[in-house]
Short mmCIF file of C-alpha atoms and ligand atoms in Angstrom, two decimals:
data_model
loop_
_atom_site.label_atom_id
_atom_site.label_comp_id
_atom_site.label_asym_id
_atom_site.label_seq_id
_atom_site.Cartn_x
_atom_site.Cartn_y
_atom_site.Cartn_z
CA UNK A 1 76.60 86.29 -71.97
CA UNK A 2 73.98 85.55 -74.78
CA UNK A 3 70.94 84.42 -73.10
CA UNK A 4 67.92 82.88 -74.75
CA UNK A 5 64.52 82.31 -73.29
CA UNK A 6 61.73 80.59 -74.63
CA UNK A 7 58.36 81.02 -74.53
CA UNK A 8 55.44 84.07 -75.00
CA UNK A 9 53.77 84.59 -71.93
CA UNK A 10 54.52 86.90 -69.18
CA UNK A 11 56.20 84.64 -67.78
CA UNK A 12 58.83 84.35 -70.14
CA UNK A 13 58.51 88.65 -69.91
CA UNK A 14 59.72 88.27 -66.17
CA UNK A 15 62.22 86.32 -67.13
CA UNK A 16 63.77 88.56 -69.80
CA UNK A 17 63.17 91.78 -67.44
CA UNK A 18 65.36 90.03 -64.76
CA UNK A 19 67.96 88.68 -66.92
CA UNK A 20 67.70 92.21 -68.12
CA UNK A 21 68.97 93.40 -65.21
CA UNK A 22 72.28 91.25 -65.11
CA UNK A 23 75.84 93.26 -65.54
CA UNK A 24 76.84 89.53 -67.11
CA UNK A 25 73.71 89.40 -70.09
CA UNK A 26 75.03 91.20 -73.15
CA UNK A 27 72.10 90.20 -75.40
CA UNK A 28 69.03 88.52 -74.74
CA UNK A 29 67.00 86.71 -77.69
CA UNK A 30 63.40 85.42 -76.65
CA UNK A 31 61.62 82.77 -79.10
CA UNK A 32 58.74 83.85 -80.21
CA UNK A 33 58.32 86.28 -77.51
CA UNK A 34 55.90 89.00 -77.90
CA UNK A 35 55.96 92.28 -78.90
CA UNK A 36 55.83 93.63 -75.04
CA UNK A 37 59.23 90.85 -74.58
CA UNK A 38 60.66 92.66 -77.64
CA UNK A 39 60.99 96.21 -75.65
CA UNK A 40 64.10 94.54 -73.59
CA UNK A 41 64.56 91.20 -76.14
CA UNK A 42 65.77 90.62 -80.00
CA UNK A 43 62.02 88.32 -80.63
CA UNK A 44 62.88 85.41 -83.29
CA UNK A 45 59.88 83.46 -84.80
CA UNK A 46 61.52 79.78 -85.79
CA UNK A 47 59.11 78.57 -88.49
CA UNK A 48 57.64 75.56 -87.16
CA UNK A 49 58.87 76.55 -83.52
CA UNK A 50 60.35 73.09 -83.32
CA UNK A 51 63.70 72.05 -80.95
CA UNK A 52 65.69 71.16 -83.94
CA UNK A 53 64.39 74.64 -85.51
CA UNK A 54 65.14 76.67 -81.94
CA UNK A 55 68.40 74.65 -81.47
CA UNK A 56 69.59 75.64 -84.69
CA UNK A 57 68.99 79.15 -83.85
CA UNK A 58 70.45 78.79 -80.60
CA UNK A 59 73.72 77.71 -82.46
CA UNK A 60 73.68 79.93 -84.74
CA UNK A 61 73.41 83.44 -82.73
CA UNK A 62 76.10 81.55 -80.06
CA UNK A 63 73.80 81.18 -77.34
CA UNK A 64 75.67 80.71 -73.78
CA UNK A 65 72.50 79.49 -71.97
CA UNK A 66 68.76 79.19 -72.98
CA UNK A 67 66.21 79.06 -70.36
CA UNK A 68 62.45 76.87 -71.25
CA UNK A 69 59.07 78.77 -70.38
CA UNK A 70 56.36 76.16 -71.47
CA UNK A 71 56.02 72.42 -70.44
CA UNK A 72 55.32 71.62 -74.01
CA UNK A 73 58.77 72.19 -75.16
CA UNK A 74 60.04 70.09 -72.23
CA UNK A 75 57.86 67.47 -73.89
CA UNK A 76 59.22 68.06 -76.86
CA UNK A 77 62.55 67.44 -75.88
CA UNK A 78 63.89 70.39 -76.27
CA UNK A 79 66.52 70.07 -73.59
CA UNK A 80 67.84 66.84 -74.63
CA UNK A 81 68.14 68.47 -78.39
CA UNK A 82 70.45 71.17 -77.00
CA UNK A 83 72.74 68.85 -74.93
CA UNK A 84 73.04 66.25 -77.30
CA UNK A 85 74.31 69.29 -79.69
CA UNK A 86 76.32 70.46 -76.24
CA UNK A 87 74.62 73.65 -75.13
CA UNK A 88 73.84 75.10 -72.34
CA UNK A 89 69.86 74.95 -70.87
CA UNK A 90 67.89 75.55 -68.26
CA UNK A 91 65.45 72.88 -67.59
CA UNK A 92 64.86 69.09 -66.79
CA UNK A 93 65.16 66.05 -69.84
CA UNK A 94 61.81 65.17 -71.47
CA UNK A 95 62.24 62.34 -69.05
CA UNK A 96 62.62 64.42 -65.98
CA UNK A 97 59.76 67.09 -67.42
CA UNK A 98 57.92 63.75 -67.12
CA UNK A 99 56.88 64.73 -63.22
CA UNK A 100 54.82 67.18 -64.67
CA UNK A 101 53.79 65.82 -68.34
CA UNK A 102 52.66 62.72 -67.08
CA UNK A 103 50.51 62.36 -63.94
CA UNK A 104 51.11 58.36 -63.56
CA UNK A 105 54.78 58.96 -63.33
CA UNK A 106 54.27 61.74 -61.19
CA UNK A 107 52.24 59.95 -58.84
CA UNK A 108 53.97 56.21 -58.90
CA UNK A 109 57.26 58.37 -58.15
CA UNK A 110 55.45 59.93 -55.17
CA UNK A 111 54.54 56.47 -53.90
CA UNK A 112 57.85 55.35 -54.12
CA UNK A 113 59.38 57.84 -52.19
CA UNK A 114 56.95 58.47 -49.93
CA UNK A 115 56.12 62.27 -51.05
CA UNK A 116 52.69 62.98 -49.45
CA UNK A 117 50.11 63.00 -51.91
CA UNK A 118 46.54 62.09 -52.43
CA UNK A 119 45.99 58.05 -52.90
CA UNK A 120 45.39 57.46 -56.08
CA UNK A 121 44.62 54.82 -58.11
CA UNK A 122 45.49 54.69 -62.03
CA UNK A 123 43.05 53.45 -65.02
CA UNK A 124 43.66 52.20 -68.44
CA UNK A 125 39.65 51.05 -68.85
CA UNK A 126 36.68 52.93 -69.02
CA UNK A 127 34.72 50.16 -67.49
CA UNK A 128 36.65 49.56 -64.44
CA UNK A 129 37.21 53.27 -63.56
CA UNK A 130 33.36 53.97 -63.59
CA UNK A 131 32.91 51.00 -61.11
CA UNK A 132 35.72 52.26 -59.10
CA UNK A 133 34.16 55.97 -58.92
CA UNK A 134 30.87 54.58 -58.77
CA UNK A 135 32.46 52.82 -55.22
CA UNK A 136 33.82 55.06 -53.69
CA UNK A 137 31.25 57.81 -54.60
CA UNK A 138 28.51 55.59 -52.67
CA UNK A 139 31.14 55.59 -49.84
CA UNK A 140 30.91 59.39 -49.73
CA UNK A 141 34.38 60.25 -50.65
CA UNK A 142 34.58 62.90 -52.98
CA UNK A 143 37.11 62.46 -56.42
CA UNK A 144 39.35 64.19 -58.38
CA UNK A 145 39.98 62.27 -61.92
CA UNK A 146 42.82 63.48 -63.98
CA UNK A 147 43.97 63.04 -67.71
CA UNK A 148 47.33 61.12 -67.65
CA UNK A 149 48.97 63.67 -70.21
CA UNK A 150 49.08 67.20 -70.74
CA UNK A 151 45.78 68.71 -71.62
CA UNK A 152 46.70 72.25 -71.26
CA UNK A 153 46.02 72.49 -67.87
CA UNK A 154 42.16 71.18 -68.73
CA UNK A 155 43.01 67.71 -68.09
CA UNK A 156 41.49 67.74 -64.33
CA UNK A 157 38.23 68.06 -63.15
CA UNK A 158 37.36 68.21 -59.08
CA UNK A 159 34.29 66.66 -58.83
CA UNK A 160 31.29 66.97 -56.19
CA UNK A 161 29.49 63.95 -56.75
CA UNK A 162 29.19 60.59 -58.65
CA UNK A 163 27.80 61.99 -61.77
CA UNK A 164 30.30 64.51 -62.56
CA UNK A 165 33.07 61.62 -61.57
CA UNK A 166 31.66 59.09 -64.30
CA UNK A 167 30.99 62.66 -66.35
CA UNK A 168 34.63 63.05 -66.76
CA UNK A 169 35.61 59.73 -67.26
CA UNK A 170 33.41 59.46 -69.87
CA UNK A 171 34.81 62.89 -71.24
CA UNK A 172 38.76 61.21 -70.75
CA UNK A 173 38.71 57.83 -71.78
CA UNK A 174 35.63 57.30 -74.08
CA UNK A 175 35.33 60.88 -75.69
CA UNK A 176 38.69 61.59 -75.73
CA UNK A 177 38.31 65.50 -75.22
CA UNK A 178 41.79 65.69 -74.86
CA UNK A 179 43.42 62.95 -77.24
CA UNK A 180 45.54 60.24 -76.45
CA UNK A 181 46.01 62.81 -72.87
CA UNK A 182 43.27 60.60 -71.52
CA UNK A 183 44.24 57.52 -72.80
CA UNK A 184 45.05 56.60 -68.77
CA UNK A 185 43.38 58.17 -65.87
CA UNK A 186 44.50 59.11 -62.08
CA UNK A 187 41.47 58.68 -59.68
CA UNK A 188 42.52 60.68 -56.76
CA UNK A 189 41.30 61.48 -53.43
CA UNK A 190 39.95 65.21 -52.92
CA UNK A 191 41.96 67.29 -50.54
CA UNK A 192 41.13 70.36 -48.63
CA UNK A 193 42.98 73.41 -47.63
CA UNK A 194 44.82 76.27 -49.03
CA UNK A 195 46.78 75.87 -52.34
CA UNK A 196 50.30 76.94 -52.47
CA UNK A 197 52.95 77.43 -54.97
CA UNK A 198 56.45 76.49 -53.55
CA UNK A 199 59.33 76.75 -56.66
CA UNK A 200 62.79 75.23 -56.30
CA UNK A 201 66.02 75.58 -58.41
CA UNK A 202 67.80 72.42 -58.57
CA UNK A 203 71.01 71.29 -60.31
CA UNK A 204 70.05 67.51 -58.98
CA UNK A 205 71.60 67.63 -55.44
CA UNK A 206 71.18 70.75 -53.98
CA UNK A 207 67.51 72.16 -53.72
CA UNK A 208 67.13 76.34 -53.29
CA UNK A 209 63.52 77.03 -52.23
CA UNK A 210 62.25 80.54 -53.79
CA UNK A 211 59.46 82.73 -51.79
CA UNK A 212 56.34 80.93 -51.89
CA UNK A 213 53.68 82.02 -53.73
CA UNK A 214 50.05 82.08 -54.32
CA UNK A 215 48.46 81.65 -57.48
CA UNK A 216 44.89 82.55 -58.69
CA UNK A 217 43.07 79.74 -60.83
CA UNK A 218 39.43 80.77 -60.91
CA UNK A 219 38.52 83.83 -63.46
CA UNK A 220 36.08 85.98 -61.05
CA UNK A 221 36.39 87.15 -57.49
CA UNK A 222 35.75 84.73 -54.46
CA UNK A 223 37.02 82.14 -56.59
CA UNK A 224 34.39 81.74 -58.97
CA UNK A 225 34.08 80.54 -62.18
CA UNK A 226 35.70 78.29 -64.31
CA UNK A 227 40.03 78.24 -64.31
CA UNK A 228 42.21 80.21 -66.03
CA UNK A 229 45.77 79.70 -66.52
CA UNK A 230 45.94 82.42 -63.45
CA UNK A 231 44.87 85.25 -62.55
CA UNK A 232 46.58 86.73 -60.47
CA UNK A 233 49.27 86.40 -57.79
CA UNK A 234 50.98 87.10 -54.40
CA UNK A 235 54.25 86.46 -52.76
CA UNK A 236 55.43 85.76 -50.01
CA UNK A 237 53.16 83.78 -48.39
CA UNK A 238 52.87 84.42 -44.89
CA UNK A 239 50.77 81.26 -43.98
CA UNK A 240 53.86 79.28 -45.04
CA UNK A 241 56.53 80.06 -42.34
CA UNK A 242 60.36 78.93 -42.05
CA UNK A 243 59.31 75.32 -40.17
CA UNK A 244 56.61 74.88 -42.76
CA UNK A 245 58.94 75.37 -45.97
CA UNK A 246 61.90 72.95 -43.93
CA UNK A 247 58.75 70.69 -44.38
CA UNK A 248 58.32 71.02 -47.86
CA UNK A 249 62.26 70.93 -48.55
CA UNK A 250 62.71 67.65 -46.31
CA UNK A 251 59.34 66.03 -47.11
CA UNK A 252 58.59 66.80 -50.35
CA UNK A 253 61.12 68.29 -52.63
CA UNK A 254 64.38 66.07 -51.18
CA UNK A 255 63.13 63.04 -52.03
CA UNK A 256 61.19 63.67 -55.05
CA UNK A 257 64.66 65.10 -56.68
CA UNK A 258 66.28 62.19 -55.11
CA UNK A 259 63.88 59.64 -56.70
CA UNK A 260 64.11 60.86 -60.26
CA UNK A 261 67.96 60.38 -59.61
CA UNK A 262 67.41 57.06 -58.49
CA UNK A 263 65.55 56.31 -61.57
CA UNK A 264 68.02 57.25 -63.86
CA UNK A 265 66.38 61.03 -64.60
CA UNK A 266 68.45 63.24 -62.95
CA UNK A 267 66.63 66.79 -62.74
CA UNK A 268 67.71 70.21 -63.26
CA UNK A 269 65.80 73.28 -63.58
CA UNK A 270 63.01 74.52 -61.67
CA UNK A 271 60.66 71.80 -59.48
CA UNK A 272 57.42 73.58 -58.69
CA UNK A 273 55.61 71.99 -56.25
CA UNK A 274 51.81 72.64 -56.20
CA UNK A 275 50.65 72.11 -52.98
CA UNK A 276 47.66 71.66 -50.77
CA UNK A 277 47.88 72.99 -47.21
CA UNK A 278 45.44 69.86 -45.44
CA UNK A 279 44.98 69.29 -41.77
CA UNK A 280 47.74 66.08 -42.11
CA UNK A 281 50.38 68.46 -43.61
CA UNK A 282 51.45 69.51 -47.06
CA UNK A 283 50.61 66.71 -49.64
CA UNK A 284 51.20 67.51 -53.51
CA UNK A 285 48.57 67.89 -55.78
CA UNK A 286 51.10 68.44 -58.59
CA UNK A 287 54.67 68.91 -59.71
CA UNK A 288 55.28 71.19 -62.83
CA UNK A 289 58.84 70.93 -64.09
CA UNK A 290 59.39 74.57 -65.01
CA UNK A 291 58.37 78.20 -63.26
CA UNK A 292 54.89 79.04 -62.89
CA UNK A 293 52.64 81.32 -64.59
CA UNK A 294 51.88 84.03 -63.04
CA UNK A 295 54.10 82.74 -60.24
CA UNK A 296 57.56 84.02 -61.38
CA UNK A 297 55.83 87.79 -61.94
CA UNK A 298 55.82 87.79 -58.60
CA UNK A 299 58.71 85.92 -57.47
CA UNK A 300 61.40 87.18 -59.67
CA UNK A 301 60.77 90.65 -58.45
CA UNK A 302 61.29 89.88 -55.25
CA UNK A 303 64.83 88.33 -56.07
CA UNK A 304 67.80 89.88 -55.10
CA UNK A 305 70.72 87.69 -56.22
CA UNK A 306 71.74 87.46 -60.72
CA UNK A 307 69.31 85.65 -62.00
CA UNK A 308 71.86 84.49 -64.87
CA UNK A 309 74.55 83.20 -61.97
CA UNK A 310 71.32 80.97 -60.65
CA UNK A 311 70.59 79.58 -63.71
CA UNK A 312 74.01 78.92 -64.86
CA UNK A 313 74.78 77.54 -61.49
CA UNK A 314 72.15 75.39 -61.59
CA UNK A 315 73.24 73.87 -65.35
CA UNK A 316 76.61 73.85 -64.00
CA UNK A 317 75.95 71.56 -60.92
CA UNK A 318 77.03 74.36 -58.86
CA UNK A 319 74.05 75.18 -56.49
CA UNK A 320 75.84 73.60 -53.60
CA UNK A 321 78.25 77.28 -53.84
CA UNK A 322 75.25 79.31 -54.65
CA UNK A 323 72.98 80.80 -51.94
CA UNK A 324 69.73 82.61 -52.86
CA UNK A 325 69.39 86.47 -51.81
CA UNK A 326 65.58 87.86 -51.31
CA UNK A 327 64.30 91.45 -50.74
CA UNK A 328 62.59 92.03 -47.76
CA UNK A 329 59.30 93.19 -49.63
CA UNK A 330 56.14 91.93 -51.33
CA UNK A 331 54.61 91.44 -54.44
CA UNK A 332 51.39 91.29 -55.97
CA UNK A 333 50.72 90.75 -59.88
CA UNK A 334 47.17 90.80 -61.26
CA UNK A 335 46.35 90.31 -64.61
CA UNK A 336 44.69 91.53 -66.92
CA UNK A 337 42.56 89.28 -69.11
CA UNK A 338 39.93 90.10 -71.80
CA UNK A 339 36.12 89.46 -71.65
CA UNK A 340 35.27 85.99 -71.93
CA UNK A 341 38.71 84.48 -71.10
CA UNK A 342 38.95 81.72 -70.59
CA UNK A 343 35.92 81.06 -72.84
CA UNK A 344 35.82 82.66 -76.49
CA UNK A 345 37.37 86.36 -76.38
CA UNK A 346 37.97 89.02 -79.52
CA UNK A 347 41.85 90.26 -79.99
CA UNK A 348 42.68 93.66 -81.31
CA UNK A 349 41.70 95.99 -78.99
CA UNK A 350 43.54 99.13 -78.41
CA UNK A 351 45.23 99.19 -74.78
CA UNK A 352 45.64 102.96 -73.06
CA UNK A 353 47.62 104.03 -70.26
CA UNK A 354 50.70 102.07 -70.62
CA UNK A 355 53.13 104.46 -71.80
CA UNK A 356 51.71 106.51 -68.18
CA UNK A 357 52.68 103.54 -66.39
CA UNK A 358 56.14 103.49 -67.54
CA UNK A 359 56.93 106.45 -65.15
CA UNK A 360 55.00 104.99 -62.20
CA UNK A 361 57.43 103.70 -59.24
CA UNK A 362 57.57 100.24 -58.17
CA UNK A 363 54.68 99.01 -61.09
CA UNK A 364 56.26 96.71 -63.53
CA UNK A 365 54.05 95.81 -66.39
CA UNK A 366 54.32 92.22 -67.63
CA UNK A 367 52.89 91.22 -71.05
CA UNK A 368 51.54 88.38 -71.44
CA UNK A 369 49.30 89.11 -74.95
CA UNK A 370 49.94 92.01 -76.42
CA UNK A 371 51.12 93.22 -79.83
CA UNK A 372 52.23 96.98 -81.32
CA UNK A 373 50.74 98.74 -84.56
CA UNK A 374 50.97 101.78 -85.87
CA UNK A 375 52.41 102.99 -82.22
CA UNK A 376 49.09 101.06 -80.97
CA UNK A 377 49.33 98.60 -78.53
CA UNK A 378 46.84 95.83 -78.77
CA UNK A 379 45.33 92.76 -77.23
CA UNK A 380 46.68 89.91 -78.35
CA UNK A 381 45.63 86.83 -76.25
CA UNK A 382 43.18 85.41 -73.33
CA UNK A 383 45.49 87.12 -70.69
CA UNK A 384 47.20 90.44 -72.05
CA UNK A 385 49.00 92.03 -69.03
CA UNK A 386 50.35 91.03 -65.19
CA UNK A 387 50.96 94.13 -63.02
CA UNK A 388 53.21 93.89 -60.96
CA UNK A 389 54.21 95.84 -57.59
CA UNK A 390 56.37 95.74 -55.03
CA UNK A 391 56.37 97.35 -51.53
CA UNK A 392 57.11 96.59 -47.98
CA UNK A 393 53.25 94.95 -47.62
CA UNK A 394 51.16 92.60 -49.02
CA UNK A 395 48.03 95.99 -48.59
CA UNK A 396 50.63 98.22 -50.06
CA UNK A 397 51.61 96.17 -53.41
CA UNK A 398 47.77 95.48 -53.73
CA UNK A 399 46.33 98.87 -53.58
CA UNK A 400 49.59 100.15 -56.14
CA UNK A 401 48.81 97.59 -58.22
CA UNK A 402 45.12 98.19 -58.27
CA UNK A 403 46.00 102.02 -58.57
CA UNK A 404 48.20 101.10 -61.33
CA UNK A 405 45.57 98.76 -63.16
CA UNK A 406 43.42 101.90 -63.41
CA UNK A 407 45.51 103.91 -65.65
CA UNK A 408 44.99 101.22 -68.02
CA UNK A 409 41.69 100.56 -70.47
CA UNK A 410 41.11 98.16 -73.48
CA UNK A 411 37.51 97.45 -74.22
CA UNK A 412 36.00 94.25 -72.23
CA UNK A 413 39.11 94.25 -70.06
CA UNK A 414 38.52 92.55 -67.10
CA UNK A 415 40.63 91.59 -64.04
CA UNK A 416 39.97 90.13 -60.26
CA UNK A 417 39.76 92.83 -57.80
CA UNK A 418 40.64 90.61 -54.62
CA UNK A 419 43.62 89.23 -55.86
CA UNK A 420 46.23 88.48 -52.45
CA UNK A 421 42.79 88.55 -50.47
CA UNK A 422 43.93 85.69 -48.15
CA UNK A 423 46.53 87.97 -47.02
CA UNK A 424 44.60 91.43 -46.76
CA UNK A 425 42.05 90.29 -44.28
CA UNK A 426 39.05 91.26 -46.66
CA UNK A 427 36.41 89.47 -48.83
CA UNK A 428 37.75 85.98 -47.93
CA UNK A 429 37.16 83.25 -50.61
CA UNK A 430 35.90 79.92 -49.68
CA UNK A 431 38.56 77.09 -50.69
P1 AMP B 501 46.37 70.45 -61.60
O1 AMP B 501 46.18 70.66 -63.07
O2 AMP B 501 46.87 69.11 -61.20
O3 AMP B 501 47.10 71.62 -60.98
O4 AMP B 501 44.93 70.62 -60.96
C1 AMP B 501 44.17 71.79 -61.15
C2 AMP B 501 43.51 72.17 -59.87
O5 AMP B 501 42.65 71.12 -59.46
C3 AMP B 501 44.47 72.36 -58.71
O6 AMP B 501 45.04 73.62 -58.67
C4 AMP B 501 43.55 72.11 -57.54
O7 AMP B 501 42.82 73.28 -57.23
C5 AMP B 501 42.60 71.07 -58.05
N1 AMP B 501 43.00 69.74 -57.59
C6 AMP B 501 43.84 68.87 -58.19
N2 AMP B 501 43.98 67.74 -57.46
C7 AMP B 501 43.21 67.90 -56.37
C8 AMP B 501 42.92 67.09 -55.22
N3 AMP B 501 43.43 65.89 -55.07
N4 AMP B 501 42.07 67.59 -54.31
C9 AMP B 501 41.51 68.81 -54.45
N5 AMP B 501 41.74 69.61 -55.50
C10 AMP B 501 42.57 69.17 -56.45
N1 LIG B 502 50.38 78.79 -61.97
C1 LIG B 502 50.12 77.52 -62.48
C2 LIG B 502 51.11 77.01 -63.41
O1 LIG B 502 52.07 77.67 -63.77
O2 LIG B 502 50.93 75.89 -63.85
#
C-alpha cells in the first residue's frame, strides 16, 4: 500500500515509524513532514498546503489511504475533499472534527447524550458573560472560560478568581486575541483530579480503546509554568484500570459516537477523550478528533497489531472484525523543547548525539522540529525531539529515556526531568 500522512510534528513521526513497520506499506509519503519524517518518508511540500493542493497530490502519487495529524486540516475539510474525489482517509468530516473544533458543539452534544462533563453555560455577549462570572465568582465557584473555536490550544484559560474570569472574557470576546475563535464563549465549571488521555479508533459503531495515556501540559517540573503543546508523556496508565476504562467506553465514548450518528455526522477516525479523573467519576474536559501530541509517541510503541490494517479497518467500517493487540510494556516519551518555548525561542542550533542514539536499544527518537544541513542536524521549532522508550516499567522507560536524553545537546535545550512522576512515586506534582 501507498500510505500518506499528514502533518510535521512528532506525532505525525510516530505515525510514519509505525506504518514503517507494516509488511503491507510499500511507500510512505508525509506532507510537509520534516526532515527527521524524511529518514523513513518521501516529504512533499504542497505550495499553499491546502486540501485541494494535498488531494491533488494524493491522486496523483495513487495514494491507498492518507491518515490527518493536525485538527486544522480537519477544519479545513480535508477529509470531505478526499471522499468527495473517492479516496481513502483516516479521520472524521469537518462536521464530525467539529467535537473538537468547536467547544459549543462539543458541549451541547455532551448534554444531549448525557456524557459527563462540566455544566456549562455558552455566551454570545460580552455583557452578559461578565455578569454571569461576576455571579458565580461571588458564589465561590471557581471558572474555566473557553474560546468557542480553535485557538491553537490557547483558547482556555483556568481561572482562580473573578478578575482573571472577566480578564479573559475581556481577552475573548472584546479583544479578540484569538479572532472570530472567541466570537462565543463556554463558561464552565472547574474540575479537580488527575487528567487523562483515553484515545479510541472508531469506524462509527465499533469503539477500540488504545492504552491510556498521560500527557504533560505545563513547560517546567511540578507542573509549572505556562502550557505547552506537551511535554512529555507516559503510557499505560495504571490509575486507570479495566472497570475504569469499561467506564469511559460505556459512559463516555458510546454515546458520544452514537450522538454524532444521530445527528447526521457519523465519525471515523480517532476520538480522544481528554479527561478529568473527579471524585463523581470521569467527566470530559475535551474531545479532540484526531491522536494526541505527544500521546501517540507513546502509544503507538506500545502497539502490537498493523497499524495500516487498523486504520484501513477503521475507513472500511470493519472494526467490528478487528481486535487491538498491546505489548505488555511501558512507555515514556519526553521531549525536548528549546529555551523559551513556549514563549519566544531562536532556531538553528546544532543538535549532538543523535547519530549515538541510533544504536541505543529500546530509545526511539521522535522529531518533532528538526531540520538537516550540511550533515548538521538543527533545531527547527518550539519542541524539537520526543524520546521515546520502552521497557517492562514505567522506572525502567524513565531512567532509559532520561539516560538517553543525555547523549543529546543543542544549546538552551531544555526538557522536564519528572516526566511519568505520578507513576514513579517521586517529586509528586500538585494537580
Ligand atoms: P483544553 O484546551 O480544553 O484541553 O483545556 C486545556 C487545559 O485546561 C486542560 O488540559 C485542563 O488542564 C484545563 N481545563 C479545561 N477545562 C477544565 C475544567 N473544566 N476544569 C479544570 N481544568 C480544565
Ligand atoms: N496532548 C494534547 C493534544 O494532543 O491536544
Amino acid at each position: 500500500m501507498r500510505v500518506l500522512v499528514i502533518g510535521s510534528g512528532g506525532r505525525e513521526h510516530a505515525l510514519v515509524w509505525k506504518l514503517a513497520q507494516s509488511s503491507k506499506v510499500s511507500k510512505i509519503y508525509c506532507i510537509p513532514g520534516n526532515d527527521g519524517i524524511a529518514q523513513q518518508a518521501e516529504c512533499v511540500q504542497v505550495e499553499g498546503n491546502n486540501v485541494a493542493g494535498i488531494a491533488d497530490f494524493a491522486q496523483g502519487a495513487r495514494i491507498d489511504l492518507a491518515v490527518v495529524g493536525p485538527e486544522t486540516c480537519l477544519s479545513d475539510g480535508i477529509v470531505d475533499e478526499f471522499e468527495k474525489r473517492g479516496m481513502a482517509i483516516f479521520g472524521p468530516s469537518r462536521a464530525a472534527a467539529r467535537i473538537e473544533t468547536s467547544k459549543v458543539f462539543a458541549k451541547a452534544l455532551m448534554k444531549k447524550y448525557g456524557v459527563p462533563t462540566a455544566r456549562f453555560k455558552v455566551f454570545e455577549s460580552a455583557p452578559e458573560a461578565r455578569e454571569f462570572a461576576g455571579r458565580l465568582g461571588a458564589l465561590g465557584v471557581s471558572l474555566v472560560i473557553k474560546a468557542d473555536g480553535l485557538a491553537a490550544g490557547k483558547g482556555v484559560v483556568v481561572t482562580d478568581s473573578v478578575g482573571e474570569a472577566l480578564r479573559a472574557i475581556d481577552d475573548l470576546m472584546e479583544r479578540r486575541v484569538f479572532g472570530g475563535a472567541g466570537r462565543r464563549i463556554v463558561i464552565e465549571e472547574r474540575l479537580a483530579g488527575p487528567e487523562v488521555s483515553v484515545l479510541a479508533f472508531t469506524d462509527g459503531k465499533v469503539i477500540l480503546p488504545m492504552v491510556p495515556a498521560q500527557d504533560h501540559k505545563r513547560v517546567f517540573d511540578r507542573d509549572q509554568g505556562p502550557n505547552t503543546g506537551g511535554m512529555g508523556a507516559y503510557a499505560p496508565v495504571p490509575l486507570v484500570g479495566g472497570g475504569l476504562m469499561e467506564e469511559v467506553r460505556t459512559k463516555i465514548l458510546v454515546p458520544a459516537v452514537a450522538g454524532l450518528a444521530a445527528e447526521g455526522h457519523p465519525y471515523k477516525g480517532v476520538l480522544y477523550a481528554g479527561l478529568m479523573l473527579t471524585s463523581e467519576g470521569p467527566k470530559v474536559i475535551e474531545f479532540n478528533a484526531r491522536f494526541g501530541d505527544p500521546e501517540t509517541q507513546v502509544i503507538l510503541p506500545l502497539l502490537e497489531s498493523d497499524l495500516v490494517e487498523v486504520l484501513e479497518a477503521t475507513v472500511q467500517g470493519r472494526l467490528a472484525a478487528t481486535g487491538l493487540r498491546w505489548k505488555d510494556d511501558c512507555a515514556v516519551t519526553v521531549v525536548m523543547a528549546s529555551g523559551g518555548y513556549p514563549g519566544r525561542y531562536e532556531i538553528g542550533k546544532v543538535i549532538q548525539g543523535l547519530d549515538r542514539l541510533k544504536r541505543h536499544p529500546n530509545v526511539t527518537v521522535f522529531h518533532a522540529g528538526t531540520r538537516r544541513e550540511k550533515g548538521n542536524w538543527l533545531t527547527n521549532g518550539g519542541r524539537v525531539l520526543n524520546v521515546t522508550a520502552v521497557a517492562p516499567t514505567h522506572q525502567a522507560a524513565a531512567a532509559i529515556a532520561y539516560s538517553a536524553l543525555e547523549e543529546l545537546a543543542f544549546a538552551g535545550a531544555h526538557y522536564r526531568r519528572d516526566i511519568a512522576h505520578q507513576v514513579l512515586g517521586a517529586g509528586k506534582a500538585d494537580h
